[in-house]
GROMACS .gro file of C-alpha atoms in nm:
model
  359
    1SER     CA    1  -1.730  -1.016   1.082
    2ASN     CA    2  -1.984  -0.745   1.165
    3SER     CA    3  -1.719  -0.572   1.375
    4SER     CA    4  -1.543  -0.405   1.079
    5PRO     CA    5  -1.838  -0.190   0.962
    6ALA     CA    6  -1.918  -0.100   1.324
    7ARG     CA    7  -1.553   0.003   1.377
    8ASN     CA    8  -1.564   0.219   1.066
    9LEU     CA    9  -1.892   0.380   1.171
   10LEU     CA   10  -1.753   0.465   1.513
   11ILE     CA   11  -1.426   0.609   1.382
   12LEU     CA   12  -1.593   0.814   1.107
   13SER     CA   13  -1.840   0.958   1.358
   14LEU     CA   14  -1.553   1.055   1.588
   15VAL     CA   15  -1.371   1.225   1.300
   16LEU     CA   16  -1.684   1.420   1.207
   17ASP     CA   17  -1.725   1.533   1.569
   18ASP     CA   18  -1.363   1.645   1.604
   19SER     CA   19  -1.403   1.984   1.437
   20LYS     CA   20  -1.144   2.141   1.668
   21LYS     CA   21  -0.885   1.869   1.587
   22GLU     CA   22  -0.834   1.794   1.954
   23LYS     CA   23  -0.887   1.416   1.954
   24CYS     CA   24  -0.710   1.293   1.640
   25ASP     CA   25  -0.440   1.106   1.834
   26MET     CA   26  -0.711   0.941   2.045
   27ILE     CA   27  -0.904   0.847   1.730
   28TRP     CA   28  -0.588   0.689   1.589
   29ALA     CA   29  -0.547   0.487   1.907
   30ILE     CA   30  -0.912   0.380   1.915
   31TYR     CA   31  -0.893   0.258   1.555
   32TYR     CA   32  -0.549   0.093   1.563
   33HIS     CA   33  -0.435   0.015   1.918
   34ILE     CA   34  -0.531  -0.304   2.095
   35TYR     CA   35  -0.482  -0.147   2.439
   36LEU     CA   36  -0.590   0.204   2.542
   37ASP     CA   37  -0.519   0.439   2.830
   38GLN     CA   38  -0.813   0.522   3.057
   39LYS     CA   39  -0.891   0.861   2.901
   40THR     CA   40  -0.900   0.723   2.546
   41PHE     CA   41  -1.101   0.422   2.665
   42GLU     CA   42  -1.364   0.658   2.809
   43VAL     CA   43  -1.387   0.848   2.478
   44ALA     CA   44  -1.446   0.519   2.294
   45ARG     CA   45  -1.702   0.401   2.549
   46GLU     CA   46  -1.896   0.729   2.535
   47GLN     CA   47  -1.909   0.721   2.153
   48ILE     CA   48  -2.019   0.357   2.153
   49GLY     CA   49  -2.306   0.442   2.387
   50LYS     CA   50  -2.407   0.733   2.167
   51LEU     CA   51  -2.416   0.515   1.853
   52VAL     CA   52  -2.607   0.236   2.029
   53SER     CA   53  -2.891   0.482   2.084
   54LEU     CA   54  -2.876   0.624   1.731
   55THR     CA   55  -2.887   0.281   1.563
   56GLU     CA   56  -3.195   0.159   1.751
   57SER     CA   57  -3.416   0.254   1.457
   58MET     CA   58  -3.384   0.401   1.110
   59ASP     CA   59  -3.590   0.703   1.216
   60LYS     CA   60  -3.339   0.779   1.491
   61TRP     CA   61  -3.045   0.735   1.255
   62ASN     CA   62  -3.192   0.951   0.979
   63ALA     CA   63  -3.264   1.227   1.232
   64CYS     CA   64  -2.901   1.249   1.353
   65GLY     CA   65  -2.628   1.463   1.199
   66TYR     CA   66  -2.416   1.168   1.087
   67ALA     CA   67  -2.690   1.054   0.846
   68LYS     CA   68  -2.606   1.349   0.619
   69VAL     CA   69  -2.278   1.172   0.542
   70ILE     CA   70  -2.331   0.806   0.634
   71THR     CA   71  -2.630   0.618   0.493
   72ILE     CA   72  -2.729   0.269   0.609
   73CYS     CA   73  -2.855   0.059   0.319
   74ASP     CA   74  -3.106  -0.173   0.485
   75HIS     CA   75  -3.269  -0.280   0.811
   76ASP     CA   76  -3.048  -0.589   0.858
   77THR     CA   77  -2.733  -0.378   0.835
   78LEU     CA   78  -2.873  -0.139   1.095
   79LEU     CA   79  -2.962  -0.433   1.320
   80MET     CA   80  -2.616  -0.591   1.296
   81LEU     CA   81  -2.445  -0.258   1.361
   82ASN     CA   82  -2.660  -0.207   1.670
   83GLN     CA   83  -2.593  -0.561   1.797
   84THR     CA   84  -2.216  -0.517   1.769
   85LEU     CA   85  -2.221  -0.173   1.930
   86GLU     CA   86  -2.442  -0.305   2.211
   87PHE     CA   87  -2.198  -0.593   2.265
   88TRP     CA   88  -1.915  -0.343   2.302
   89ARG     CA   89  -2.120  -0.118   2.531
   90SER     CA   90  -2.231  -0.397   2.764
   91GLY     CA   91  -1.880  -0.542   2.773
   92THR     CA   92  -1.728  -0.216   2.892
   93THR     CA   93  -1.962  -0.173   3.188
   94THR     CA   94  -1.808  -0.220   3.532
   95GLU     CA   95  -1.988  -0.548   3.604
   96ASN     CA   96  -1.894  -0.710   3.268
   97LEU     CA   97  -1.549  -0.563   3.206
   98ALA     CA   98  -1.345  -0.851   3.355
   99ASP     CA   99  -1.529  -1.116   3.151
  100PHE     CA  100  -1.507  -0.899   2.840
  101GLU     CA  101  -1.130  -0.863   2.873
  102SER     CA  102  -1.084  -1.236   2.944
  103ARG     CA  103  -1.282  -1.313   2.630
  104PHE     CA  104  -1.057  -1.085   2.427
  105GLU     CA  105  -0.734  -1.225   2.571
  106LEU     CA  106  -0.842  -1.577   2.471
  107SER     CA  107  -0.914  -1.459   2.116
  108PHE     CA  108  -0.584  -1.266   2.099
  109LYS     CA  109  -0.396  -1.574   2.221
  110ASN     CA  110  -0.547  -1.775   1.934
  111SER     CA  111  -0.448  -1.497   1.692
  112LYS     CA  112  -0.088  -1.517   1.810
  113LYS     CA  113  -0.086  -1.896   1.767
  114MET     CA  114  -0.205  -1.861   1.409
  115LYS     CA  115   0.050  -1.588   1.345
  116ALA     CA  116   0.333  -1.807   1.480
  117GLN     CA  117   0.230  -2.082   1.239
  118ARG     CA  118   0.217  -1.852   0.936
  119HIS     CA  119   0.510  -1.626   1.026
  120PRO     CA  120   0.763  -1.774   1.271
  121GLU     CA  121   0.946  -1.528   1.493
  122ASP     CA  122   1.271  -1.558   1.294
  123SER     CA  123   1.106  -1.492   0.956
  124LYS     CA  124   1.082  -1.154   0.784
  125SER     CA  125   0.765  -1.013   0.635
  126LEU     CA  126   0.808  -0.812   0.315
  127SER     CA  127   0.454  -0.668   0.321
  128GLY     CA  128   0.576  -0.333   0.450
  129LEU     CA  129   0.792  -0.276   0.144
  130GLN     CA  130   0.481  -0.182  -0.056
  131SER     CA  131   0.433   0.114   0.178
  132VAL     CA  132   0.784   0.258   0.133
  133CYS     CA  133   0.811   0.223  -0.245
  134PRO     CA  134   0.936   0.381  -0.463
  135VAL     CA  135   1.204   0.518  -0.227
  136ILE     CA  136   1.531   0.326  -0.238
  137ILE     CA  137   1.511   0.030  -0.002
  138ASP     CA  138   1.791  -0.134   0.191
  139GLU     CA  139   1.802  -0.418   0.443
  140ALA     CA  140   1.795  -0.181   0.740
  141ILE     CA  141   1.452  -0.054   0.632
  142VAL     CA  142   1.322  -0.411   0.606
  143ASP     CA  143   1.448  -0.473   0.959
  144ASP     CA  144   1.282  -0.155   1.088
  145LEU     CA  145   0.946  -0.251   0.937
  146ASN     CA  146   0.970  -0.600   1.083
  147ASP     CA  147   1.061  -0.461   1.424
  148LEU     CA  148   0.755  -0.233   1.411
  149HIS     CA  149   0.533  -0.527   1.317
  150ARG     CA  150   0.662  -0.733   1.612
  151HIS     CA  151   0.631  -0.431   1.841
  152PHE     CA  152   0.263  -0.395   1.753
  153TRP     CA  153   0.190  -0.761   1.820
  154LYS     CA  154   0.382  -0.753   2.147
  155HIS     CA  155   0.246  -0.427   2.290
  156GLY     CA  156  -0.077  -0.381   2.094
  157SER     CA  157   0.026  -0.028   2.002
  158THR     CA  158   0.228   0.172   1.749
  159THR     CA  159   0.359   0.392   2.031
  160MET     CA  160   0.732   0.351   2.098
  161ASP     CA  161   0.732   0.546   2.426
  162HIS     CA  162   0.736   0.291   2.710
  163SER     CA  163   0.594   0.538   2.961
  164VAL     CA  164   0.288   0.578   2.735
  165LEU     CA  165   0.265   0.201   2.681
  166ALA     CA  166   0.259   0.148   3.057
  167GLN     CA  167  -0.063   0.352   3.082
  168ALA     CA  168  -0.241   0.155   2.809
  169THR     CA  169  -0.400  -0.114   3.026
  170ARG     CA  170  -0.757  -0.127   2.894
  171VAL     CA  171  -0.861  -0.364   2.615
  172ASN     CA  172  -0.992  -0.172   2.315
  173PRO     CA  173  -1.354  -0.288   2.267
  174LEU     CA  174  -1.324  -0.242   1.890
  175PHE     CA  175  -1.094  -0.546   1.880
  176CYS     CA  176  -1.361  -0.769   2.035
  177SER     CA  177  -1.628  -0.954   1.841
  178PRO     CA  178  -1.955  -1.114   1.951
  179ASP     CA  179  -1.843  -1.415   1.746
  180LEU     CA  180  -1.586  -1.617   1.944
  181GLY     CA  181  -1.463  -1.770   1.618
  182VAL     CA  182  -1.335  -1.433   1.493
  183THR     CA  183  -0.964  -1.373   1.553
  184MET     CA  184  -0.736  -1.090   1.448
  185HIS     CA  185  -0.569  -1.156   1.114
  186TYR     CA  186  -0.206  -1.265   1.148
  187GLY     CA  187  -0.094  -0.994   0.904
  188THR     CA  188  -0.256  -0.704   1.090
  189ASP     CA  189  -0.027  -0.400   1.092
  190PRO     CA  190  -0.167  -0.045   1.134
  191LEU     CA  191   0.118   0.117   0.941
  192LEU     CA  192   0.075  -0.066   0.611
  193GLY     CA  193  -0.220   0.146   0.497
  194PHE     CA  194  -0.008   0.461   0.482
  195HIS     CA  195   0.261   0.605   0.256
  196LEU     CA  196   0.562   0.538   0.477
  197ALA     CA  197   0.797   0.654   0.200
  198THR     CA  198   0.747   1.011   0.322
  199ALA     CA  199   0.957   0.926   0.628
  200LEU     CA  200   1.254   0.861   0.398
  201LEU     CA  201   1.231   1.172   0.185
  202PRO     CA  202   1.496   1.445   0.237
  203SER     CA  203   1.226   1.716   0.257
  204THR     CA  204   1.050   1.551   0.550
  205LYS     CA  205   1.102   1.721   0.886
  206ARG     CA  206   1.218   1.476   1.151
  207THR     CA  207   1.263   1.506   1.522
  208LYS     CA  208   1.634   1.513   1.596
  209GLY     CA  209   1.768   1.191   1.744
  210THR     CA  210   1.467   0.974   1.660
  211SER     CA  211   1.501   0.631   1.502
  212MET     CA  212   1.380   0.547   1.152
  213ALA     CA  213   1.116   0.322   1.308
  214SER     CA  214   0.979   0.620   1.502
  215ASN     CA  215   0.981   0.826   1.182
  216PHE     CA  216   0.770   0.562   1.008
  217VAL     CA  217   0.512   0.579   1.287
  218ALA     CA  218   0.513   0.960   1.280
  219ALA     CA  219   0.466   0.960   0.901
  220ALA     CA  220   0.162   0.733   0.927
  221ILE     CA  221   0.000   0.935   1.205
  222THR     CA  222   0.064   1.262   1.018
  223GLU     CA  223  -0.107   1.120   0.709
  224PHE     CA  224  -0.398   0.999   0.923
  225HIS     CA  225  -0.439   1.350   1.068
  226SER     CA  226  -0.437   1.495   0.717
  227TRP     CA  227  -0.691   1.240   0.592
  228ALA     CA  228  -0.924   1.304   0.888
  229ASP     CA  229  -0.911   1.679   0.830
  230SER     CA  230  -0.976   1.639   0.456
  231PHE     CA  231  -1.265   1.400   0.516
  232ARG     CA  232  -1.427   1.638   0.763
  233GLN     CA  233  -1.393   1.934   0.523
  234ALA     CA  234  -1.534   1.737   0.229
  235SER     CA  235  -1.811   1.566   0.426
  236ALA     CA  236  -2.079   1.802   0.293
  237ASN     CA  237  -2.018   1.654  -0.054
  238ILE     CA  238  -1.970   1.288   0.045
  239THR     CA  239  -2.218   1.006   0.092
  240LEU     CA  240  -2.093   0.679   0.243
  241ARG     CA  241  -2.332   0.384   0.229
  242LEU     CA  242  -2.287   0.100   0.476
  243TYR     CA  243  -2.398  -0.253   0.395
  244ILE     CA  244  -2.318  -0.578   0.576
  245GLY     CA  245  -2.355  -0.894   0.371
  246ASP     CA  246  -2.212  -1.104   0.091
  247ALA     CA  247  -2.050  -0.880  -0.172
  248LEU     CA  248  -2.166  -1.088  -0.470
  249ALA     CA  249  -2.526  -1.095  -0.346
  250PHE     CA  250  -2.513  -0.717  -0.298
  251THR     CA  251  -2.408  -0.659  -0.661
  252GLN     CA  252  -2.692  -0.886  -0.776
  253ALA     CA  253  -2.939  -0.688  -0.564
  254LEU     CA  254  -2.818  -0.360  -0.718
  255HIS     CA  255  -2.848  -0.506  -1.068
  256ASP     CA  256  -3.199  -0.629  -0.988
  257ARG     CA  257  -3.296  -0.277  -0.882
  258LEU     CA  258  -3.141  -0.141  -1.202
  259VAL     CA  259  -3.353  -0.360  -1.431
  260ASN     CA  260  -3.655  -0.398  -1.202
  261SER     CA  261  -3.729  -0.106  -0.970
  262THR     CA  262  -3.949  -0.322  -0.743
  263GLY     CA  263  -3.656  -0.543  -0.644
  264SER     CA  264  -3.878  -0.850  -0.669
  265ALA     CA  265  -3.594  -1.094  -0.746
  266ALA     CA  266  -3.365  -1.003  -0.456
  267PRO     CA  267  -3.100  -1.269  -0.377
  268PHE     CA  268  -3.028  -1.423  -0.039
  269ARG     CA  269  -2.813  -1.205   0.183
  270SER     CA  270  -2.538  -1.467   0.212
  271PRO     CA  271  -2.489  -1.842   0.152
  272TYR     CA  272  -2.553  -1.900   0.524
  273THR     CA  273  -2.894  -1.740   0.565
  274MET     CA  274  -3.243  -1.751   0.415
  275THR     CA  275  -3.280  -1.374   0.457
  276LEU     CA  276  -3.326  -1.179   0.133
  277VAL     CA  277  -3.141  -0.859   0.052
  278SER     CA  278  -3.401  -0.590   0.113
  279LEU     CA  279  -3.256  -0.247   0.034
  280TYR     CA  280  -3.441   0.060   0.156
  281GLU     CA  281  -3.694   0.176  -0.102
  282ALA     CA  282  -3.636   0.544  -0.023
  283ALA     CA  283  -3.273   0.521  -0.136
  284PHE     CA  284  -3.271   0.236  -0.388
  285GLY     CA  285  -3.622   0.256  -0.531
  286GLN     CA  286  -3.727   0.422  -0.855
  287ASP     CA  287  -3.706   0.771  -0.704
  288GLY     CA  288  -3.409   0.697  -0.478
  289SER     CA  289  -3.077   0.883  -0.488
  290ALA     CA  290  -2.847   0.581  -0.440
  291PRO     CA  291  -2.641   0.489  -0.749
  292LEU     CA  292  -2.699   0.144  -0.897
  293HIS     CA  293  -2.396   0.132  -1.127
  294PHE     CA  294  -2.050   0.285  -1.100
  295ASN     CA  295  -1.757   0.395  -1.315
  296ILE     CA  296  -1.503   0.298  -1.048
  297ILE     CA  297  -1.518  -0.019  -0.835
  298ASP     CA  298  -1.237  -0.107  -0.594
  299THR     CA  299  -1.254  -0.466  -0.466
  300SER     CA  300  -0.925  -0.482  -0.271
  301ASN     CA  301  -0.820  -0.851  -0.260
  302LEU     CA  302  -1.171  -0.996  -0.262
  303VAL     CA  303  -1.065  -1.228  -0.546
  304ASP     CA  304  -0.857  -1.426  -0.297
  305HIS     CA  305  -1.182  -1.521  -0.124
  306VAL     CA  306  -1.447  -1.547  -0.398
  307GLY     CA  307  -1.246  -1.616  -0.714
  308ILE     CA  308  -1.176  -1.392  -1.012
  309ILE     CA  309  -1.452  -1.529  -1.239
  310ASN     CA  310  -1.721  -1.483  -0.973
  311LEU     CA  311  -1.599  -1.130  -0.904
  312LEU     CA  312  -1.584  -1.023  -1.269
  313VAL     CA  313  -1.928  -1.162  -1.347
  314ALA     CA  314  -2.081  -0.992  -1.041
  315ALA     CA  315  -1.904  -0.662  -1.103
  316SER     CA  316  -2.014  -0.658  -1.467
  317TYR     CA  317  -2.371  -0.611  -1.340
  318ILE     CA  318  -2.294  -0.274  -1.187
  319LEU     CA  319  -1.992  -0.142  -1.382
  320SER     CA  320  -2.088   0.147  -1.609
  321ASP     CA  321  -2.063   0.094  -1.983
  322GLU     CA  322  -1.823   0.384  -2.026
  323VAL     CA  323  -1.471   0.403  -2.168
  324GLU     CA  324  -1.329   0.525  -1.836
  325ALA     CA  325  -1.508   0.263  -1.623
  326SER     CA  326  -1.251   0.077  -1.412
  327LEU     CA  327  -1.250  -0.226  -1.185
  328TYR     CA  328  -0.957  -0.250  -0.941
  329THR     CA  329  -0.855  -0.576  -0.781
  330GLU     CA  330  -0.541  -0.733  -0.641
  331LEU     CA  331  -0.410  -1.072  -0.537
  332LEU     CA  332  -0.234  -1.119  -0.205
  333VAL     CA  333  -0.227  -1.499  -0.237
  334GLN     CA  334   0.032  -1.618  -0.490
  335GLN     CA  335  -0.150  -1.790  -0.777
  336SER     CA  336   0.138  -1.870  -1.013
  337SER     CA  337   0.515  -1.865  -1.024
  338SER     CA  338   0.538  -1.601  -1.298
  339ARG     CA  339   0.332  -1.322  -1.454
  340SER     CA  340   0.298  -1.507  -1.786
  341GLU     CA  341   0.175  -1.819  -1.605
  342LEU     CA  342  -0.071  -1.605  -1.411
  343VAL     CA  343  -0.218  -1.462  -1.733
  344LYS     CA  344  -0.264  -1.815  -1.867
  345THR     CA  345  -0.439  -1.953  -1.558
  346LEU     CA  346  -0.612  -1.659  -1.388
  347LEU     CA  347  -0.933  -1.667  -1.593
  348CYS     CA  348  -0.943  -2.049  -1.614
  349GLY     CA  349  -0.907  -2.032  -1.992
  350ASP     CA  350  -0.758  -1.834  -2.278
  351PHE     CA  351  -0.721  -1.478  -2.146
  352SER     CA  352  -0.849  -1.299  -2.458
  353THR     CA  353  -1.140  -1.538  -2.513
  354VAL     CA  354  -1.265  -1.529  -2.153
  355SER     CA  355  -1.222  -1.150  -2.145
  356LEU     CA  356  -1.442  -1.126  -2.455
  357LEU     CA  357  -1.706  -1.354  -2.301
  358LEU     CA  358  -1.710  -1.143  -1.985
  359GLY     CA  359  -1.751  -0.825  -2.186
   0.00000   0.00000   0.00000
């Protein structure tokens, strides 16, 4: 979905703007909450409108302050970002708001149906345990994490205060997609990207009388505040490059630039289009500043979608030939019943032999 890069662009721009640290709670809500209060909704709408204008052309983007930190890799990425932002902007106007919200509610209803099929109401999800390790875990913590997960899907918010929930009546445009076939993933949980173990540590300050569930939420939001502040302070030394397209095709395009500065053998952008990957010459050409190979590549759980052999072959194009070069990947879909069985089957052949062939 094109919505994810557009979401990230909007949130990062808000963080960069928030030099006085006055809107961090609003930014959290805009990124993670399905429903917003009116004031937060207006902040999101204003920022969307601002970015719609800035992404109309590469000249406009390069002239804005955000371009010092966030680089857009090619014209098609810029176009798709603008289309998604424009969809959000037009949907939040007074005349289109009702239809926009109805469209979202239909999509959210489908998401809940899929979630019910994958995780029935009486089942327990153990995903949250990764976020509280290595602190000692007991059944009560598992119950708290499951209650928080259900709370988010019921109320569309991490907030536990019912008076605050009552004011969150506006659909967050960032959870809407121009593609009606896109639904929210059944495992979505805002808290799982944070180190919730800090809520269990004796040194952590807690509000007296609060529940452990509330402490988990507070720990995540505190870490988000800290990350936002660190990102803003380090932004002068950071370059983020946004690209929308097939990951394997992108690695091939980078490799092509590495061996042939003209980029004459660019691959198709994705299996579903005849458009070629056409990276900006200024950044990826012979005199460009964009890196074409890396000593650290993090692929999250992309192997679940493209396969481990495809990923390793593609990554080998752009992984530096250095001792410290590292490729990180993880499996969220169970492939085998045991670790030894996984080693035998993961590479579709003898582990040592296939590793040697892949370099």
